[in-house]
PDB file of C-alpha atoms in Angstrom:
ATOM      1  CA  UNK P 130      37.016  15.457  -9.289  1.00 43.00           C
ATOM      2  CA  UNK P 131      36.135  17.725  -6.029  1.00 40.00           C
ATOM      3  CA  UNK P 132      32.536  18.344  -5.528  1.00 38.00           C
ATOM      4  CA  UNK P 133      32.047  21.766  -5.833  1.00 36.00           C
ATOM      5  CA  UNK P 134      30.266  23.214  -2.115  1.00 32.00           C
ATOM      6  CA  UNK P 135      27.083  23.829  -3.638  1.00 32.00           C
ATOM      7  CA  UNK P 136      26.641  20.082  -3.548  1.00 34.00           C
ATOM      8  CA  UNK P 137      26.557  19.732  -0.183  1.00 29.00           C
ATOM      9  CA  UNK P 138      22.682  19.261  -0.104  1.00 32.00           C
ATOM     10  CA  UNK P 139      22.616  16.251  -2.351  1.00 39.00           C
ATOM     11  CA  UNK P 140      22.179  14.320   1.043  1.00 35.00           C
ATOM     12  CA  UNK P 141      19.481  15.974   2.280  1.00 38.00           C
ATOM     13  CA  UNK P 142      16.328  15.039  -0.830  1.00 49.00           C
ATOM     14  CA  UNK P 143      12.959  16.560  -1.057  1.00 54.00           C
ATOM     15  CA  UNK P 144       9.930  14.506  -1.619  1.00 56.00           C
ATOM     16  CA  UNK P 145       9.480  12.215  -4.493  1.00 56.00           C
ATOM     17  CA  UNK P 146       7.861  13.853  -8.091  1.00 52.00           C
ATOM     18  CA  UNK P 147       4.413  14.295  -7.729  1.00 45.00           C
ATOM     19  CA  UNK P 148       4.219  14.269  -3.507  1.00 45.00           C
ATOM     20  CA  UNK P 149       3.305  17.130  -1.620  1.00 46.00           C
ATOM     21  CA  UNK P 150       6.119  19.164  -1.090  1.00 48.00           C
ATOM     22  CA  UNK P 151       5.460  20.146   2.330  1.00 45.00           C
ATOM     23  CA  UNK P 152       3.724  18.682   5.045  1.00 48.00           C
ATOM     24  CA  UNK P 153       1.596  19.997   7.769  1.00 48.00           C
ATOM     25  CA  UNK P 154       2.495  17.134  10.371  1.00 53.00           C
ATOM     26  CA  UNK P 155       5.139  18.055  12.793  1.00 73.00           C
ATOM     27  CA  UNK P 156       6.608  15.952  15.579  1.00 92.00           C
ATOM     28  CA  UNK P 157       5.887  12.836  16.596  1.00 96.00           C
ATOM     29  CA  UNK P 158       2.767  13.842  18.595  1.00 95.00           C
ATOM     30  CA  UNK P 159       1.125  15.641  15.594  1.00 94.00           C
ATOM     31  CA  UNK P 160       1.620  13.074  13.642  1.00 96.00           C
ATOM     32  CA  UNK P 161       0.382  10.154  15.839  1.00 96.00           C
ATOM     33  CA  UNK P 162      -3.035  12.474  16.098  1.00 96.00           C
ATOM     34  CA  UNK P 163      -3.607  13.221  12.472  1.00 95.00           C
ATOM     35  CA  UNK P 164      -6.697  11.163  10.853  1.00 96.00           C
ATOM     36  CA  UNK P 165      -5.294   8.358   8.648  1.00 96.00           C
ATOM     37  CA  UNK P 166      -5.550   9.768   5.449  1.00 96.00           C
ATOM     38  CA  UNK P 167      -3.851  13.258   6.648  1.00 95.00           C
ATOM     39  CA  UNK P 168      -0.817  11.022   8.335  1.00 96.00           C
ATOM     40  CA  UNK P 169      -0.425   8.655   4.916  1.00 96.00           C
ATOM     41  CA  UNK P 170      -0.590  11.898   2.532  1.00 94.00           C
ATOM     42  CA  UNK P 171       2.445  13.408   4.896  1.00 94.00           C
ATOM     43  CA  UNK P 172       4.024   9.985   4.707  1.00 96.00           C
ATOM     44  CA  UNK P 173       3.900   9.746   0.892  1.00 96.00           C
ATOM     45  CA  UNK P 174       6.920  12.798   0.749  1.00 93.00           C
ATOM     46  CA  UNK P 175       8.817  10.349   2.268  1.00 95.00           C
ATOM     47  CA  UNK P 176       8.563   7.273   0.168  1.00 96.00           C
ATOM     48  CA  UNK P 177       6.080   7.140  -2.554  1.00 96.00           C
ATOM     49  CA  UNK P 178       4.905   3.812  -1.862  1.00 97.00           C
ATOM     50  CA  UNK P 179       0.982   3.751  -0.770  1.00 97.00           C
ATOM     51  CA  UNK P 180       1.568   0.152   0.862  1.00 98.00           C
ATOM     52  CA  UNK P 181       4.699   1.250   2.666  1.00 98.00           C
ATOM     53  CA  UNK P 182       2.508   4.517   3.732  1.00 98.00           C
ATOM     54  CA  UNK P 183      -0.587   2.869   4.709  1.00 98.00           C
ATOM     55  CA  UNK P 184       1.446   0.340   6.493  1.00 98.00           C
ATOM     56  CA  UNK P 185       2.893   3.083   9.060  1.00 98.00           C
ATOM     57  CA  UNK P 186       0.151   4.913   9.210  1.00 98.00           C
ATOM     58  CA  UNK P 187      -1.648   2.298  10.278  1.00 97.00           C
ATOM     59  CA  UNK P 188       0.297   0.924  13.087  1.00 97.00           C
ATOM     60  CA  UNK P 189      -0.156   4.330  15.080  1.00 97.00           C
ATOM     61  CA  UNK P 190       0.531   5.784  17.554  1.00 97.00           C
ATOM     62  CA  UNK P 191       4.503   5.229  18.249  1.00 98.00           C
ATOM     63  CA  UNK P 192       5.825   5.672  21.755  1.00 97.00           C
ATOM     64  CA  UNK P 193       9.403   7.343  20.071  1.00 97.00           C
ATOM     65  CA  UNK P 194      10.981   8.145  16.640  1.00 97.00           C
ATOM     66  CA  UNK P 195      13.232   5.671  17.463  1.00 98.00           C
ATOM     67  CA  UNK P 196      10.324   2.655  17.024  1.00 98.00           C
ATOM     68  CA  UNK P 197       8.288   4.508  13.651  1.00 98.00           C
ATOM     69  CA  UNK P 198      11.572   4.675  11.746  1.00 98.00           C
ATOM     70  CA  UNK P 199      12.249   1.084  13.052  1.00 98.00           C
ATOM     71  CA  UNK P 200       8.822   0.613  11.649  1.00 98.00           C
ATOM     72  CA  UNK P 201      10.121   1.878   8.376  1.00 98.00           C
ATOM     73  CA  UNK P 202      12.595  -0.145   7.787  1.00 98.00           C
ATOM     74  CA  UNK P 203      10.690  -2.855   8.168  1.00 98.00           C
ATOM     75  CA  UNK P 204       7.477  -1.542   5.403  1.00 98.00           C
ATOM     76  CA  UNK P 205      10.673  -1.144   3.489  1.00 98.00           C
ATOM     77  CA  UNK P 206      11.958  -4.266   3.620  1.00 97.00           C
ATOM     78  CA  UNK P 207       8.566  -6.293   3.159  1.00 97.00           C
ATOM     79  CA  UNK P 208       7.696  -3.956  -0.705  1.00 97.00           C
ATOM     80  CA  UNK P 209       7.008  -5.966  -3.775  1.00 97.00           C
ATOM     81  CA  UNK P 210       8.578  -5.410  -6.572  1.00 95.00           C
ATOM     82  CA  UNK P 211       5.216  -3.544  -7.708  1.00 97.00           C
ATOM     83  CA  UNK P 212       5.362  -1.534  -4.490  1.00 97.00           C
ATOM     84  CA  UNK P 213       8.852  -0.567  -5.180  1.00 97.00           C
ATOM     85  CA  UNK P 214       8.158   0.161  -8.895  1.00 96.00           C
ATOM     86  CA  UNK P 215       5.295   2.587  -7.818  1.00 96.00           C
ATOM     87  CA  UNK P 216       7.902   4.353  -4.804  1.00 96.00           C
ATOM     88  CA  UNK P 217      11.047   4.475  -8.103  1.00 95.00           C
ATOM     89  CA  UNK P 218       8.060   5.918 -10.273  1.00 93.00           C
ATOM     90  CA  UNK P 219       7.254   8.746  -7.558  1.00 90.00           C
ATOM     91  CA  UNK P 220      11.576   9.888  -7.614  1.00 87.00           C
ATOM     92  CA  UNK P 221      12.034  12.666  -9.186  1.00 72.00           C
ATOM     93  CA  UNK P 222      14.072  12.559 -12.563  1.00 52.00           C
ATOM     94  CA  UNK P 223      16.999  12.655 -12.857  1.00 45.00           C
ATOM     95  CA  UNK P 224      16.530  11.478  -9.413  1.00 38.00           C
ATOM     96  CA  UNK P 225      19.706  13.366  -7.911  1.00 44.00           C
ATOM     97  CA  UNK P 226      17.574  16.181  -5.788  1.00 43.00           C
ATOM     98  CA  UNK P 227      20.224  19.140  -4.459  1.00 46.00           C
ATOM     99  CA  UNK P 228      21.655  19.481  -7.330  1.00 48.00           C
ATOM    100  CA  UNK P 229      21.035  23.015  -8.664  1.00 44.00           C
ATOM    101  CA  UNK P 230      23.141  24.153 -11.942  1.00 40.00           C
ATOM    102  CA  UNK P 231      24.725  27.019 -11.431  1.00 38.00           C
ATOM    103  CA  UNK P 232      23.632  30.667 -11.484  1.00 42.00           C
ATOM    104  CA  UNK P 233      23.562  32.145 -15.042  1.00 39.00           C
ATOM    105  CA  UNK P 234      25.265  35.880 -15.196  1.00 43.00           C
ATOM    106  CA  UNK P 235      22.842  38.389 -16.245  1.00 45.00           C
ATOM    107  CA  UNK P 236      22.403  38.209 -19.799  1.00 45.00           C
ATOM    108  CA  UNK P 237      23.077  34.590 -19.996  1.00 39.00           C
ATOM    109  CA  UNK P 238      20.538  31.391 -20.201  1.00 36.00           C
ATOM    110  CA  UNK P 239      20.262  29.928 -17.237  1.00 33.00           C
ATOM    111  CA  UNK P 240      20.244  26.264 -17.552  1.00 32.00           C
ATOM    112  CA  UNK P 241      17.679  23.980 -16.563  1.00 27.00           C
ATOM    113  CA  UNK P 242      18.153  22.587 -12.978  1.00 26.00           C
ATOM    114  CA  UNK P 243      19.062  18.850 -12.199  1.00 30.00           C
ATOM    115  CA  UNK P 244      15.746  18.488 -10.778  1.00 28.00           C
ATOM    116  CA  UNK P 245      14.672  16.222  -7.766  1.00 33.00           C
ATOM    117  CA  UNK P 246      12.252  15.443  -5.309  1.00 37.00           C
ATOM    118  CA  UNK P 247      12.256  16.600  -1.998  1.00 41.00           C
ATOM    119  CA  UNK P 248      14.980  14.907  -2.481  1.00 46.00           C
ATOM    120  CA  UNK P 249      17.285  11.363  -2.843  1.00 41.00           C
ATOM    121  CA  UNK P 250      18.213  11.986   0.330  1.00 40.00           C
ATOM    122  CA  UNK P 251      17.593  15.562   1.343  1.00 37.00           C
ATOM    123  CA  UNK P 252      16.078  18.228   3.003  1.00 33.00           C
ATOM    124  CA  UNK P 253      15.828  22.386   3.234  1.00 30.00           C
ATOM    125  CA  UNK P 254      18.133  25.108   3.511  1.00 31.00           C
ATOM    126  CA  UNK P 255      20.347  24.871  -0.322  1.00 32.00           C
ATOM    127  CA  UNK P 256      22.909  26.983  -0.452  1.00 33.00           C
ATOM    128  CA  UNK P 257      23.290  29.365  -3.586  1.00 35.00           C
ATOM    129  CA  UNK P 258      24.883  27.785  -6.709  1.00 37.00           C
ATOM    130  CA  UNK P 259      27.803  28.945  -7.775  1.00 37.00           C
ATOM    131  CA  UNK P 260      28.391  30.938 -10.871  1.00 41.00           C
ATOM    132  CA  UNK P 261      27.923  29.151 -14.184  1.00 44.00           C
ATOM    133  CA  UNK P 262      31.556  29.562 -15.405  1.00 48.00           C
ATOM    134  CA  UNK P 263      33.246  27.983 -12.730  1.00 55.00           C
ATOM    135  CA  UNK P 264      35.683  25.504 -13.744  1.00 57.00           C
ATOM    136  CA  UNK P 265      34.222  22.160 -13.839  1.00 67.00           C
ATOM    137  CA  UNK P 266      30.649  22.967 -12.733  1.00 67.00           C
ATOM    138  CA  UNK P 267      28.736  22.704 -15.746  1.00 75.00           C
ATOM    139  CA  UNK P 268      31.089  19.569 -16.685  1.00 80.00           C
ATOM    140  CA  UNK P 269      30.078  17.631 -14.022  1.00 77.00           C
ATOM    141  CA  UNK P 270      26.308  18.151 -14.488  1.00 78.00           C
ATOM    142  CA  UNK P 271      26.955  17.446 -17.946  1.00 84.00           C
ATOM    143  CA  UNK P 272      28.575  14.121 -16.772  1.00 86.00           C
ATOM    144  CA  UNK P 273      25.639  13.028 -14.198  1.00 86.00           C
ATOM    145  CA  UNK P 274      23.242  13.815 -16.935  1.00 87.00           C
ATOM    146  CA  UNK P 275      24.761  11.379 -19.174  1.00 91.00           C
ATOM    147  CA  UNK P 276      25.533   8.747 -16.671  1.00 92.00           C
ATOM    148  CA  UNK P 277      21.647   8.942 -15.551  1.00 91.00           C
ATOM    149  CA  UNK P 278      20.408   8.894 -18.852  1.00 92.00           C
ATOM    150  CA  UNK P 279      22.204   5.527 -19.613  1.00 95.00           C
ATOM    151  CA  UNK P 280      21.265   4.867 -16.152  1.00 95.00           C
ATOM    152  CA  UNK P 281      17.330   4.856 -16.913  1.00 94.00           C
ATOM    153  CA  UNK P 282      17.346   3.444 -20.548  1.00 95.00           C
ATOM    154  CA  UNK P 283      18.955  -0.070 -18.749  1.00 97.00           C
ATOM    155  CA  UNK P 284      16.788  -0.084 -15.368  1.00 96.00           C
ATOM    156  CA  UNK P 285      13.882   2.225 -16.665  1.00 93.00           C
ATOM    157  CA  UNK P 286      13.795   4.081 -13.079  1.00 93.00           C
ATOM    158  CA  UNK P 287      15.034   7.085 -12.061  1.00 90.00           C
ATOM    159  CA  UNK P 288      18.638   6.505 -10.031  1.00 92.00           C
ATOM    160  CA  UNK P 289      18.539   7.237  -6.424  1.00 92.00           C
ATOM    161  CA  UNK P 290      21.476   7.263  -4.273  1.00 92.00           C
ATOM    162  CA  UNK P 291      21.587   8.554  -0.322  1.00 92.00           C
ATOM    163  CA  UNK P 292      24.357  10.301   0.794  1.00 88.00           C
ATOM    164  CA  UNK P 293      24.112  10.648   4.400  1.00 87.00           C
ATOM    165  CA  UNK P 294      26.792  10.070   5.980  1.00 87.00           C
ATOM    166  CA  UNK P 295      28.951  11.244   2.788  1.00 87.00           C
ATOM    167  CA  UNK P 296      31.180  14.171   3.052  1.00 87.00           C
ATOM    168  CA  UNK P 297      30.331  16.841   0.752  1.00 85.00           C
ATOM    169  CA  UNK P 298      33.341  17.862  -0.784  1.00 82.00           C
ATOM    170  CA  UNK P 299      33.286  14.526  -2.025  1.00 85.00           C
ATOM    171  CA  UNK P 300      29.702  14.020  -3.239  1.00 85.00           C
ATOM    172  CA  UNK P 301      29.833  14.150  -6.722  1.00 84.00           C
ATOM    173  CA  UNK P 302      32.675  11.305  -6.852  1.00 84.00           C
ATOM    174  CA  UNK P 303      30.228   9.260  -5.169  1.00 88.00           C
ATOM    175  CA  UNK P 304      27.306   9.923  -6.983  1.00 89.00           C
ATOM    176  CA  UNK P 305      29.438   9.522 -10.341  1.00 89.00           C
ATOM    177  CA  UNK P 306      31.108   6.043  -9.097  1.00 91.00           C
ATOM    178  CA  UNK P 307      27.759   5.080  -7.909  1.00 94.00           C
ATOM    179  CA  UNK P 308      26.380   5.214 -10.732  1.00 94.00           C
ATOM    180  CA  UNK P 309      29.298   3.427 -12.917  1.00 93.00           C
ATOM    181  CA  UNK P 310      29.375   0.620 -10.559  1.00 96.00           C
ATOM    182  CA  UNK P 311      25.599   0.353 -10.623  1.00 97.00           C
ATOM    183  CA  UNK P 312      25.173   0.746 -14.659  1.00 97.00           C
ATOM    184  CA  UNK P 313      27.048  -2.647 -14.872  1.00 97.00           C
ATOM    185  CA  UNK P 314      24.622  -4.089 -12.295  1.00 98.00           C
ATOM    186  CA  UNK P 315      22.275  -7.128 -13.613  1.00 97.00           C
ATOM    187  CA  UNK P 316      18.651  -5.887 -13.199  1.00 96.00           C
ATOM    188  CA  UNK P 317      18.210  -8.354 -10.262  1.00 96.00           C
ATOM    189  CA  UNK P 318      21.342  -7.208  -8.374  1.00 97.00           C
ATOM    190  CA  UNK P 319      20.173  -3.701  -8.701  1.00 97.00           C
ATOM    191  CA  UNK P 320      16.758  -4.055  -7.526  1.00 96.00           C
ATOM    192  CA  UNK P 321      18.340  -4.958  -4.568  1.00 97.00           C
ATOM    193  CA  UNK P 322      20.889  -2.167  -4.305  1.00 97.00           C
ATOM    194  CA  UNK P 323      17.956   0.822  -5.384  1.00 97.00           C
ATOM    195  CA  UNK P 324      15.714  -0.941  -2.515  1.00 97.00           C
ATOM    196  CA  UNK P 325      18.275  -0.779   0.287  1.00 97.00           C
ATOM    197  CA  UNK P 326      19.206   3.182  -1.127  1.00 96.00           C
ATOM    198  CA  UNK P 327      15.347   3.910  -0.763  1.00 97.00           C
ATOM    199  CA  UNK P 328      15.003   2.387   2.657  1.00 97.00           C
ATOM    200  CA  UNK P 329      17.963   4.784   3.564  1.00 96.00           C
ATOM    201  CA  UNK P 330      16.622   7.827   1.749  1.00 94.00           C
ATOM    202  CA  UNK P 331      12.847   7.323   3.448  1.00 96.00           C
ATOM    203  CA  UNK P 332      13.931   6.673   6.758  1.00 96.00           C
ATOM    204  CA  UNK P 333      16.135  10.229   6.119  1.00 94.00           C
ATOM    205  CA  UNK P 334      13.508  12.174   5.183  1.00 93.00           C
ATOM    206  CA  UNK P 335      11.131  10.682   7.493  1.00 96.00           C
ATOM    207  CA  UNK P 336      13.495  11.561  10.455  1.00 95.00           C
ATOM    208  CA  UNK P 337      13.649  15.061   9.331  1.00 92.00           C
ATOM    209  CA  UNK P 338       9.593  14.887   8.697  1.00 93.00           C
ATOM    210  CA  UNK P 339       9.357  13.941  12.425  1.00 94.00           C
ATOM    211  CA  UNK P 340      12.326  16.647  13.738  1.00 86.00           C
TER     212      UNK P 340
END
């Protein structure tokens, strides 16, 4: 199945549910002069992990964006599995950000949104969804909803996936294979696999934070 276009945003994620949805820090600069609590708060849209937060925060200032997201990946890497928990917790459900349903026609319901944080990998500018009775559109919500449902009841976390990188047109195949191949997972093999697609999705939206 071809993504429709108005999936083309599933790479780009918001912030985790229940983070600030905008930020007031700016650029490298403004961000290396915030106090520490004003630099963690803007940190926390990017991964909802205090530790990982705190931990970059604290290791101001950085002479490039290159060496705070290499500073990232490396609070990524060193979360506990309670630190982890408490960034999973913080994803929005169903954890698939960018994914509006489409527009209802006047007169019709319009259906409730695949909600996500900032993102699970994503950022601003959504295009419009298409209408709700094109072909396959409401089919392959309807498909992602199940598959995350089953998805949660096994891991009890919301599933996040990152896309950059991943061409658009062909977004919803890997979001949908994703999560097939990752419903079989044992719960230890997909720790791993949800850490490694939250390091990517945090360093994403930390780049963009910092554009």
């Amino acid at each position: 199945m071809r993504a429709p276009r108005h999936l083309s945003h599933l790479t780009s994620p918001g912030p985790a549910r229940g983070l600030p949805e905008e930020s007031t820090v700016f650029g490298l600069d403004h961000f290396n002069a915030q106090p520490p609590d004003a630099a963690e708060h803007a940190l926390l849209a990017c991964c909802g992990s205090r530790r990982w937060a705190r931990s970059l925060a604290g290791h101001r200032p950085y002479p490039d964006v290159a060496a705070l997201l290499a500073a990232a990946d490396e609070a990524s890497y060193d979360l506990s599995p309670a630190d982890l928990a408490e960034a999973l917790a913080r994803e929005s459900a169903p954890g698939l950000p960018g994914l509006p349903l489409p527009r209802a026609r006047s007169g019709e319901e319009r259906q409730p949104a695949l909600a996500g944080p900032r993102d699970s990998c994503r950022g601003s500018g959504q295009p419009d969804a298409v209408p709700a009775r094109r072909p396959g559109v409401l089919a392959a919500h309807t498909a992602l909803r199940a598959a995350h449902a089953a998805y949660e009841s096994r891991f009890g976390h919301a599933f996040v996936i990152c896309l950059d990188g991943v061409d658009p047109a062909e977004s919803l195949d890997h979001v949908l294979a994703g999560l097939r191949t990752r419903l079989g997972h044992e719960p230890e093999k997909e720790r791993a696999v949800v850490a490694e697609e939250l390091r990517r999705l945090s360093r994403g939206r930390l780049a963009r934070l910092m554009a």
